[in-house]
Tab-separated table of C-alpha atoms in Angstrom:
chain	number	residue	atom	x	y	z
A	1	MET	CA	-16.810	-9.210	144.995
A	2	ALA	CA	-16.217	-10.912	148.452
A	3	GLU	CA	-13.766	-9.125	150.734
A	4	THR	CA	-10.904	-11.363	152.003
A	5	ARG	CA	-10.793	-11.956	155.742
A	6	ARG	CA	-7.676	-10.212	157.506
A	7	ARG	CA	-5.728	-12.831	159.372
A	8	PHE	CA	-4.097	-11.632	162.511
A	9	ASP	CA	-0.927	-13.673	164.178
A	10	PRO	CA	-1.129	-14.642	168.047
A	11	GLU	CA	1.625	-11.649	168.976
A	12	PHE	CA	-0.917	-9.376	167.413
A	13	ARG	CA	-4.171	-10.730	169.472
A	14	ALA	CA	-1.975	-10.898	172.588
A	15	SER	CA	-0.802	-7.235	172.181
A	16	ALA	CA	-4.194	-6.004	171.848
A	17	VAL	CA	-5.409	-7.692	174.766
A	18	ARG	CA	-2.747	-6.568	176.656
A	19	ILE	CA	-3.581	-2.945	176.145
A	20	VAL	CA	-7.114	-3.349	177.026
A	21	ARG	CA	-5.871	-5.164	180.342
A	22	GLU	CA	-3.127	-2.931	181.545
A	23	ALA	CA	-3.919	0.352	179.845
A	24	GLY	CA	-7.467	0.988	181.243
A	25	LYS	CA	-8.405	2.192	177.502
A	26	SER	CA	-12.198	0.678	176.215
A	27	ILE	CA	-12.245	-2.119	173.809
A	28	ALA	CA	-13.756	0.593	171.161
A	29	GLN	CA	-10.724	2.899	171.833
A	30	VAL	CA	-8.042	0.051	171.387
A	31	ALA	CA	-9.974	-1.191	168.149
A	32	ARG	CA	-10.048	1.842	166.768
A	33	ASP	CA	-6.225	2.697	167.555
A	34	LEU	CA	-5.424	-0.723	165.970
A	35	GLY	CA	-7.949	-0.467	162.768
A	36	ILE	CA	-9.828	-3.525	163.905
A	37	ASN	CA	-13.196	-4.436	164.365
A	38	SER	CA	-14.411	-3.827	167.964
A	39	GLY	CA	-16.470	-6.792	168.107
A	40	THR	CA	-13.146	-8.922	167.035
A	41	LEU	CA	-11.459	-7.198	169.890
A	42	VAL	CA	-14.039	-8.261	172.216
A	43	ILE	CA	-13.947	-11.775	171.074
A	44	TRP	CA	-10.139	-11.870	171.688
A	45	VAL	CA	-10.633	-10.359	175.315
A	46	LYS	CA	-13.066	-12.929	176.285
A	47	GLN	CA	-10.943	-15.601	175.230
A	48	ASP	CA	-8.330	-14.107	177.370
A	49	ARG	CA	-10.253	-14.103	180.612
A	50	GLU	CA	-11.433	-17.729	180.048
A	51	ALA	CA	-7.819	-18.775	179.380
A	52	ARG	CA	-6.719	-17.036	182.621
A	53	GLY	CA	-9.738	-18.116	184.483
A	54	GLU	CA	-11.284	-15.237	185.091
A	55	ALA	CA	-15.142	-14.866	185.149
A	56	ALA	CA	-16.509	-12.323	182.640
A	57	ALA	CA	-18.353	-9.052	184.565
A	58	GLY	CA	-21.425	-10.486	186.443
A	59	GLN	CA	-20.692	-14.213	185.894
A	60	LEU	CA	-19.098	-16.592	188.525
A	61	ALA	CA	-15.994	-18.856	187.771
A	62	GLU	CA	-16.411	-23.023	187.747
A	63	ASP	CA	-15.418	-22.998	191.882
A	64	GLU	CA	-17.302	-20.490	192.341
A	65	ARG	CA	-20.419	-21.986	190.841
A	66	ALA	CA	-19.796	-25.306	192.893
A	67	GLU	CA	-19.280	-23.489	196.013
A	68	LEU	CA	-22.891	-21.599	195.445
A	69	ALA	CA	-24.609	-24.957	194.798
A	70	ARG	CA	-22.951	-26.592	197.800
A	71	LEU	CA	-24.027	-23.714	200.137
A	72	ARG	CA	-27.682	-23.463	198.509
A	73	ARG	CA	-28.008	-27.270	199.641
A	74	GLU	CA	-26.785	-26.667	202.885
A	75	ASN	CA	-28.885	-23.242	203.327
A	76	ALA	CA	-31.815	-25.600	202.245
A	77	GLU	CA	-31.130	-28.436	204.605
A	78	LEU	CA	-30.714	-25.676	207.677
A	79	ALA	CA	-33.961	-24.057	206.325
A	80	MET	CA	-35.741	-27.477	206.445
A	81	GLU	CA	-34.470	-28.123	210.031
A	82	ARG	CA	-35.642	-24.815	211.424
A	83	ASP	CA	-38.653	-24.822	209.713
A	84	SER	CA	-39.643	-28.602	210.611
A	85	PRO	CA	-41.865	-28.976	213.619
A	86	GLN	CA	-40.231	-30.863	217.145
A	87	ALA	CA	-42.178	-33.653	216.716
A	88	ILE	CA	-41.256	-34.136	213.017
A	89	ARG	CA	-37.472	-33.737	213.953
A	90	SER	CA	-37.459	-36.598	216.390
A	91	PRO	CA	-37.874	-39.935	215.099
A	92	VAL	CA	-41.559	-40.523	213.940
A	93	GLY	CA	-43.687	-41.828	216.650
A	94	GLN	CA	-41.546	-40.967	219.550
A	95	GLY	CA	-41.857	-37.205	219.553
A	96	SER	CA	-43.487	-35.402	222.103
A	97	ALA	CA	-46.721	-34.326	220.353
A	98	GLY	CA	-47.476	-37.846	219.873
A	99	PRO	CA	-47.003	-40.357	216.820
A	100	VAL	CA	-46.886	-38.696	213.574
A	101	SER	CA	-48.465	-40.246	210.643
A	102	PRO	CA	-46.302	-41.534	207.755
A	103	VAL	CA	-48.193	-39.540	205.488
A	104	SER	CA	-47.717	-36.153	206.985
A	105	VAL	CA	-43.776	-37.464	207.147
A	106	ALA	CA	-44.119	-37.757	203.184
A	107	ALA	CA	-45.832	-34.683	202.469
A	108	PHE	CA	-43.675	-32.584	204.534
A	109	ILE	CA	-40.463	-34.205	202.689
A	110	ALA	CA	-42.202	-33.618	199.097
A	111	VAL	CA	-42.540	-30.082	200.128
A	112	GLN	CA	-38.788	-29.810	200.966
A	113	ARG	CA	-37.990	-31.130	198.233
A	114	THR	CA	-39.813	-29.118	195.546
A	115	GLU	CA	-39.677	-25.828	197.423
A	116	HIS	CA	-35.960	-26.075	198.735
A	117	ASP	CA	-34.645	-28.792	196.189
A	118	VAL	CA	-33.589	-30.932	199.530
A	119	PRO	CA	-32.453	-34.183	198.507
A	120	TYR	CA	-34.654	-36.859	199.586
A	121	ALA	CA	-32.000	-39.029	201.671
A	122	ILE	CA	-30.732	-35.837	203.163
A	123	ALA	CA	-34.762	-35.234	204.060
A	124	CYS	CA	-35.033	-38.357	205.692
A	125	GLN	CA	-31.642	-38.500	207.605
A	126	ALA	CA	-32.888	-35.048	209.196
A	127	LEU	CA	-36.029	-36.420	210.227
A	128	GLY	CA	-34.739	-39.826	211.442
A	129	VAL	CA	-36.878	-41.856	209.072
A	130	SER	CA	-36.065	-44.600	206.704
A	131	GLU	CA	-35.801	-43.898	202.926
A	132	SER	CA	-37.920	-46.866	202.326
C-alpha cells in the first residue's frame, strides 16, 4: 500500500527554516527534532535563501555574477592593451616600427577574441583600426 504524503502548512515551513537560520542548529538536527525528513528541510531552506536573495554556499548572487562578467571583460581588454606591441596599439601603418600588415592585425585580434574573450569591436577600437 502506498504511503500518503504529509502536507505542511506555510507557517510550519517558515518556523522550521527560522529555527535553522537563527538557532545555529544543523538541518539534520532540526529535522530530527521536528520529525521531518532532512531532505525536505534542505529544500525549504534553499527556497528561503533564494526568496531572500541570498546565494547558496559557494554560489554567486545574480548581481555578483553580472559584476564578475563585467570585470572579466574589462580585465581582458586591459590585458590586450598591456600585451599588444606598441606598433599595433597605434593606428595601423602609423606605428614607430613601421607599417603593420592587416593580416597580422587580424591574427592578433583573433587571438585576443579566443584566448581572452575580447569582443571584436573593443579589440578594433583598442588597436585604432576599422571594424571592416
